[in-house]
Tab-separated table of C-alpha atoms in Angstrom:
chain	number	residue	atom	x	y	z
A	24	UNK	CA	144.783	113.121	112.934
A	25	UNK	CA	147.900	114.022	110.975
A	26	UNK	CA	149.770	111.503	108.854
A	27	UNK	CA	152.627	111.467	111.379
A	28	UNK	CA	150.441	110.945	114.420
A	29	UNK	CA	149.374	107.724	116.024
A	30	UNK	CA	145.835	106.440	115.745
A	31	UNK	CA	143.599	105.753	118.706
A	32	UNK	CA	145.058	102.319	119.384
A	33	UNK	CA	148.703	103.366	119.339
A	34	UNK	CA	149.730	102.220	115.864
A	35	UNK	CA	151.817	104.712	113.871
A	36	UNK	CA	150.022	106.137	110.860
A	37	UNK	CA	151.429	105.910	107.360
A	38	UNK	CA	154.711	107.698	106.630
A	39	UNK	CA	154.481	111.462	107.018
A	40	UNK	CA	154.969	113.656	103.988
A	41	UNK	CA	158.678	114.385	103.639
A	42	UNK	CA	160.166	117.822	103.130
A	43	UNK	CA	159.841	118.923	99.486
A	44	UNK	CA	162.662	117.613	97.313
A	45	UNK	CA	164.145	119.379	94.269
A	46	UNK	CA	162.200	118.826	91.033
A	47	UNK	CA	165.066	116.856	89.474
A	48	UNK	CA	165.266	114.382	92.368
A	49	UNK	CA	165.454	110.889	90.779
A	50	UNK	CA	163.009	108.174	91.787
A	51	UNK	CA	163.209	104.506	90.854
A	52	UNK	CA	159.617	103.372	90.305
A	53	UNK	CA	160.663	99.876	89.258
A	54	UNK	CA	162.719	99.377	92.410
A	55	UNK	CA	159.880	100.675	94.571
A	56	UNK	CA	157.465	98.254	92.915
A	57	UNK	CA	159.902	95.392	93.385
A	58	UNK	CA	160.508	96.234	97.033
A	59	UNK	CA	156.768	96.382	97.728
A	60	UNK	CA	156.403	92.720	96.617
A	61	UNK	CA	153.011	93.591	95.143
A	62	UNK	CA	153.839	91.613	92.008
A	63	UNK	CA	153.764	88.424	94.091
A	64	UNK	CA	150.150	89.154	95.025
A	65	UNK	CA	149.198	89.960	91.422
A	66	UNK	CA	150.816	86.726	90.252
A	67	UNK	CA	148.928	84.811	92.930
A	68	UNK	CA	145.694	86.379	91.700
A	69	UNK	CA	146.470	85.253	88.159
A	70	UNK	CA	147.075	81.708	89.363
A	71	UNK	CA	143.950	81.580	91.490
A	72	UNK	CA	141.447	83.082	89.056
A	73	UNK	CA	140.952	82.241	85.398
A	74	UNK	CA	139.927	85.132	83.145
A	75	UNK	CA	138.507	88.299	84.763
A	76	UNK	CA	140.872	90.452	82.703
A	77	UNK	CA	138.968	93.750	83.293
A	78	UNK	CA	138.962	93.138	87.045
A	79	UNK	CA	142.650	92.232	87.172
A	80	UNK	CA	143.487	95.301	85.083
A	81	UNK	CA	141.665	97.566	87.522
A	82	UNK	CA	143.442	95.961	90.497
A	83	UNK	CA	146.793	96.622	88.815
A	84	UNK	CA	145.758	100.216	88.152
A	85	UNK	CA	144.832	100.731	91.797
A	86	UNK	CA	148.158	99.223	92.896
A	87	UNK	CA	150.021	101.546	90.498
A	88	UNK	CA	148.121	104.582	91.800
A	89	UNK	CA	148.952	103.732	95.403
A	90	UNK	CA	152.613	103.138	94.604
A	91	UNK	CA	152.900	106.499	92.819
A	92	UNK	CA	151.090	108.150	95.736
A	93	UNK	CA	153.612	106.595	98.100
A	94	UNK	CA	156.554	107.941	96.061
A	95	UNK	CA	154.972	111.400	95.871
A	96	UNK	CA	154.659	111.410	99.639
A	97	UNK	CA	158.318	110.496	100.029
A	98	UNK	CA	159.309	113.444	97.819
A	99	UNK	CA	157.189	115.911	99.723
A	100	UNK	CA	154.496	116.336	97.078
A	101	UNK	CA	150.973	117.136	98.185
A	102	UNK	CA	148.833	114.036	98.441
A	103	UNK	CA	145.587	113.242	100.197
A	104	UNK	CA	144.742	109.861	101.654
A	105	UNK	CA	143.021	108.232	98.666
A	106	UNK	CA	139.495	106.939	99.014
A	107	UNK	CA	139.774	103.191	98.500
A	108	UNK	CA	136.324	101.897	99.419
A	109	UNK	CA	135.006	99.659	96.635
A	110	UNK	CA	131.947	97.990	95.174
A	111	UNK	CA	132.222	94.507	93.648
A	112	UNK	CA	129.213	93.523	91.564
A	113	UNK	CA	128.519	90.250	89.802
A	114	UNK	CA	126.853	86.878	90.093
A	115	UNK	CA	127.884	84.260	92.676
A	116	UNK	CA	131.089	82.358	92.053
A	117	UNK	CA	132.834	85.050	90.001
A	118	UNK	CA	135.778	85.536	92.372
A	119	UNK	CA	134.719	88.598	94.369
A	120	UNK	CA	135.875	87.287	97.757
A	121	UNK	CA	139.211	86.079	96.370
A	122	UNK	CA	139.910	89.465	94.780
A	123	UNK	CA	139.002	91.194	98.057
A	124	UNK	CA	141.473	88.976	99.890
A	125	UNK	CA	144.269	89.840	97.469
A	126	UNK	CA	143.322	93.522	97.558
A	127	UNK	CA	143.827	93.442	101.325
A	128	UNK	CA	147.332	92.042	100.790
A	129	UNK	CA	148.188	94.747	98.257
A	130	UNK	CA	146.965	97.517	100.549
A	131	UNK	CA	149.037	96.107	103.395
A	132	UNK	CA	152.212	95.801	101.345
A	133	UNK	CA	151.871	99.383	100.170
A	134	UNK	CA	151.279	100.630	103.703
A	135	UNK	CA	147.640	101.677	103.401
A	136	UNK	CA	146.341	99.302	106.064
A	137	UNK	CA	148.241	98.004	109.075
A	138	UNK	CA	147.443	94.290	109.006
A	139	UNK	CA	146.001	93.361	105.627
A	140	UNK	CA	143.426	90.889	106.931
A	141	UNK	CA	139.949	90.375	105.480
A	142	UNK	CA	136.786	90.271	107.582
A	143	UNK	CA	133.864	88.945	105.518
A	144	UNK	CA	130.347	89.545	106.845
A	145	UNK	CA	126.688	89.734	105.842
A	146	UNK	CA	123.711	91.655	107.206
A	147	UNK	CA	123.243	89.153	110.041
A	148	UNK	CA	126.674	90.063	111.441
A	149	UNK	CA	125.880	93.791	111.490
A	150	UNK	CA	122.172	94.307	112.160
A	151	UNK	CA	120.484	93.442	115.436
A	152	UNK	CA	117.014	92.125	116.161
A	153	UNK	CA	115.904	94.708	118.706
A	154	UNK	CA	116.523	98.296	119.812
A	155	UNK	CA	120.069	98.819	121.053
A	156	UNK	CA	121.414	95.651	119.468
A	157	UNK	CA	122.637	96.945	116.085
A	158	UNK	CA	125.202	99.542	117.175
A	159	UNK	CA	127.265	97.135	119.345
A	160	UNK	CA	127.195	94.453	116.619
A	161	UNK	CA	128.311	96.838	113.886
A	162	UNK	CA	131.005	98.430	116.041
A	163	UNK	CA	132.376	95.032	117.047
A	164	UNK	CA	132.698	94.008	113.387
A	165	UNK	CA	134.393	97.310	112.554
A	166	UNK	CA	136.813	96.836	115.454
A	167	UNK	CA	137.787	93.410	114.103
A	168	UNK	CA	138.195	94.777	110.578
A	169	UNK	CA	140.232	97.865	111.496
A	170	UNK	CA	143.665	97.733	109.927
A	171	UNK	CA	142.383	95.640	107.040
A	172	UNK	CA	139.444	95.179	104.700
A	173	UNK	CA	135.782	94.730	105.610
A	174	UNK	CA	133.946	92.733	102.929
A	175	UNK	CA	130.150	93.002	103.157
A	176	UNK	CA	128.456	90.444	100.919
A	177	UNK	CA	124.927	91.088	99.666
A	178	UNK	CA	125.281	94.596	101.101
A	179	UNK	CA	121.912	95.712	99.720
A	180	UNK	CA	120.158	93.697	102.430
A	181	UNK	CA	121.351	96.283	104.944
A	182	UNK	CA	118.625	98.590	103.662
A	183	UNK	CA	115.025	97.404	103.848
A	184	UNK	CA	112.745	100.425	103.364
A	185	UNK	CA	109.636	98.250	103.305
A	186	UNK	CA	110.167	97.458	107.000
A	187	UNK	CA	109.711	100.531	109.195
A	188	UNK	CA	111.091	98.685	112.206
A	189	UNK	CA	114.237	97.470	110.451
A	190	UNK	CA	117.527	98.480	112.077
A	191	UNK	CA	119.712	98.281	108.980
A	192	UNK	CA	119.751	102.055	108.510
A	193	UNK	CA	121.432	102.427	111.903
A	194	UNK	CA	124.207	100.094	110.784
A	195	UNK	CA	124.617	102.024	107.516
A	196	UNK	CA	124.973	105.322	109.396
A	197	UNK	CA	127.715	103.868	111.596
A	198	UNK	CA	129.475	102.440	108.551
A	199	UNK	CA	129.341	105.791	106.755
A	200	UNK	CA	130.930	107.587	109.677
A	201	UNK	CA	133.756	105.075	110.040
A	202	UNK	CA	134.359	104.886	106.269
A	203	UNK	CA	134.913	108.644	106.237
A	204	UNK	CA	136.851	109.086	109.475
A	205	UNK	CA	139.042	105.967	109.306
A	206	UNK	CA	139.794	105.688	105.590
A	207	UNK	CA	143.521	105.635	106.352
A	208	UNK	CA	143.131	102.363	108.271
A	209	UNK	CA	140.066	100.593	106.896
A	210	UNK	CA	138.815	99.764	103.404
A	211	UNK	CA	135.203	98.662	102.989
A	212	UNK	CA	134.164	96.540	100.000
A	213	UNK	CA	130.444	96.165	99.306
A	214	UNK	CA	129.468	93.197	97.134
A	215	UNK	CA	126.380	91.729	95.501
A	216	UNK	CA	124.277	91.447	92.355
A	217	UNK	CA	124.710	94.486	90.107
A	218	UNK	CA	121.032	95.439	89.748
A	219	UNK	CA	120.410	95.213	93.494
A	220	UNK	CA	123.586	97.147	94.296
A	221	UNK	CA	122.532	99.893	91.861
A	222	UNK	CA	119.198	100.249	93.684
A	223	UNK	CA	120.991	100.233	97.029
A	224	UNK	CA	123.233	103.134	95.975
A	225	UNK	CA	120.266	105.102	94.626
A	226	UNK	CA	118.605	104.769	98.018
A	227	UNK	CA	121.832	105.579	99.894
A	228	UNK	CA	123.621	108.477	98.158
A	229	UNK	CA	125.923	108.890	101.145
A	230	UNK	CA	127.242	105.387	100.586
A	231	UNK	CA	127.648	105.907	96.843
A	232	UNK	CA	129.688	109.066	97.427
A	233	UNK	CA	132.180	107.134	99.550
A	234	UNK	CA	132.778	104.380	96.976
A	235	UNK	CA	135.725	105.240	94.754
A	236	UNK	CA	136.056	102.066	92.704
A	237	UNK	CA	133.260	100.064	91.097
A	238	UNK	CA	134.368	96.691	89.718
A	239	UNK	CA	131.972	94.498	87.757
A	240	UNK	CA	132.763	90.778	87.721
A	241	UNK	CA	131.514	89.149	84.501
A	242	UNK	CA	130.204	85.601	84.283
A	243	UNK	CA	132.702	83.016	83.076
A	244	UNK	CA	132.566	81.570	79.568
A	245	UNK	CA	132.346	77.785	79.183
A	246	UNK	CA	136.026	77.559	78.208
A	247	UNK	CA	137.023	79.526	81.297
A	248	UNK	CA	134.912	77.290	83.521
A	249	UNK	CA	136.692	74.263	82.100
A	250	UNK	CA	139.998	75.911	82.938
A	251	UNK	CA	138.737	76.567	86.466
A	252	UNK	CA	137.763	72.894	86.803
A	253	UNK	CA	141.212	71.756	85.698
A	254	UNK	CA	142.854	74.151	88.160
A	255	UNK	CA	140.669	72.956	91.017
A	256	UNK	CA	141.478	69.322	90.272
A	257	UNK	CA	145.189	70.061	89.999
A	258	UNK	CA	145.158	71.652	93.444
A	259	UNK	CA	143.862	68.405	94.989
A	260	UNK	CA	145.880	66.114	92.678
A	261	UNK	CA	143.038	64.765	90.572
A	262	UNK	CA	142.649	64.852	86.803
A	263	UNK	CA	140.148	63.952	84.079
A	264	UNK	CA	140.599	61.098	81.682
A	265	UNK	CA	140.182	62.347	78.084
A	266	UNK	CA	136.656	60.934	77.977
A	267	UNK	CA	135.783	62.443	81.366
A	268	UNK	CA	137.065	65.832	80.223
A	269	UNK	CA	134.731	65.721	77.219
A	270	UNK	CA	131.858	64.683	79.488
A	271	UNK	CA	132.553	67.553	81.870
A	272	UNK	CA	132.616	70.037	79.011
A	273	UNK	CA	129.139	68.779	78.116
A	274	UNK	CA	128.129	69.066	81.767
A	275	UNK	CA	129.205	72.719	81.854
A	276	UNK	CA	127.184	73.609	78.769
A	277	UNK	CA	124.083	71.952	80.229
A	278	UNK	CA	124.527	73.390	83.726
A	279	UNK	CA	124.998	76.948	82.479
A	280	UNK	CA	121.497	76.859	80.968
A	281	UNK	CA	119.862	75.835	84.252
A	282	UNK	CA	118.581	78.002	87.110
A	283	UNK	CA	120.780	79.018	90.040
A	284	UNK	CA	124.041	78.571	88.166
A	285	UNK	CA	126.841	80.022	90.303
A	286	UNK	CA	129.889	80.031	88.028
A	287	UNK	CA	132.979	78.659	89.798
A	288	UNK	CA	130.930	77.713	92.848
A	289	UNK	CA	128.770	75.365	90.759
A	290	UNK	CA	131.902	73.908	89.179
A	291	UNK	CA	133.374	73.183	92.599
A	292	UNK	CA	130.138	71.503	93.698
A	293	UNK	CA	130.094	69.356	90.557
A	294	UNK	CA	133.700	68.235	91.085
A	295	UNK	CA	133.033	67.398	94.730
A	296	UNK	CA	130.221	65.090	93.637
A	297	UNK	CA	132.332	63.594	90.879
A	298	UNK	CA	134.966	62.725	93.469
A	299	UNK	CA	132.305	61.107	95.634
A	300	UNK	CA	131.159	58.985	92.696
A	301	UNK	CA	134.751	58.063	91.895
A	302	UNK	CA	135.295	56.929	95.493
A	303	UNK	CA	132.100	54.870	95.392
A	304	UNK	CA	133.131	53.327	92.061
A	305	UNK	CA	136.579	52.380	93.384
A	306	UNK	CA	135.122	50.996	96.592
A	307	UNK	CA	132.783	48.756	94.597
A	308	UNK	CA	135.561	47.153	92.559
A	309	UNK	CA	135.680	43.427	93.182
A	310	UNK	CA	139.461	42.971	93.330
A	311	UNK	CA	140.180	45.962	95.561
A	312	UNK	CA	143.623	46.452	93.982
A	313	UNK	CA	144.250	50.093	93.031
A	314	UNK	CA	147.080	52.147	91.621
A	315	UNK	CA	148.003	55.751	92.230
A	316	UNK	CA	146.576	56.516	88.802
A	317	UNK	CA	143.245	54.967	89.798
A	318	UNK	CA	143.068	57.225	92.838
A	319	UNK	CA	143.751	60.338	90.782
A	320	UNK	CA	141.666	59.757	87.665
A	321	UNK	CA	138.050	60.795	87.139
A	322	UNK	CA	136.268	58.740	84.502
A	323	UNK	CA	133.161	59.524	82.380
A	324	UNK	CA	130.841	57.562	84.682
A	325	UNK	CA	131.808	59.893	87.527
A	326	UNK	CA	130.488	62.805	85.471
A	327	UNK	CA	127.494	61.548	83.506
A	328	UNK	CA	125.838	60.048	86.591
A	329	UNK	CA	124.844	63.591	87.487
A	330	UNK	CA	121.140	64.431	87.439
A	331	UNK	CA	122.044	67.249	85.061
A	332	UNK	CA	122.330	64.604	82.325
A	333	UNK	CA	119.390	62.466	83.372
A	334	UNK	CA	116.778	64.890	84.664
A	335	UNK	CA	118.121	68.383	84.074
A	336	UNK	CA	118.294	68.951	87.837
A	337	UNK	CA	121.514	70.351	89.376
A	338	UNK	CA	123.077	67.929	91.841
A	339	UNK	CA	123.505	70.635	94.453
A	340	UNK	CA	119.727	70.882	94.689
A	341	UNK	CA	119.433	67.140	95.282
A	342	UNK	CA	121.990	66.201	97.972
A	343	UNK	CA	120.711	62.628	98.108
A	344	UNK	CA	121.976	62.018	94.570
A	345	UNK	CA	125.675	62.350	95.315
A	346	UNK	CA	126.370	58.627	95.785
A	347	UNK	CA	124.013	57.239	93.161
């Protein structure tokens, strides 16, 4: 399919390469960047995610590369459709899905995908349970994702060499074909723990060769997690009292040392339980008279009632503790 042709569902492909322009033809990169409105997406990413400077830098670099590629195409310079499939590695709660969502927006605004939507799936959405089941499932997911970004979380579970009757390899083969033949209308992002993703790529060299960008998402520092907590509370119009803020800082330090810590995800769970305790505390007040401030403020008791302080057990592993 040429750049000027239509794809198999009747949507025009990206702009065709123009006739070569003279070498001294001026081009306004700043105006092109402004017109693309990509900066709005980058600003949104900064607001949504605390820290992650290396990841945000790489996203900006990719956006710059695509914008320059777009200008080159307009001036008739030779340019191939860039390979944009990616690998996001890191622990849970480090922002991988959010970055994938914003990446889809950037790709859409720069004309590299038609719709800019994100389809997030796991192995269960792609791999069937019996012969003849996997191909239709995988193709249906790919059909939904076409024109946008397909985000496959815990992608290494697609490949299970220890099970001779596993159908994951069939799904991988279909994915490989579509990633190569439809890279002008679909971007695939594989995500998961770094060590497991490394083993997955070693076992699947065809997949590794199709991944152009590897982004590693670091764990958050305690200070960054506190910033994330404040941002989450602001979004739902809650806030800490000074004493509750100190208590939550202590909570973060304790929780980070415990098993199954999931970065921002664990912070969100902790705040949800703190809000439950606050509601229970307000409901138990004898007079029943409340102010707007009362409804917004989290106090130390809403934090230190967590089992993390009393037993060293994360609340999310003990759902019955939420209203204690």
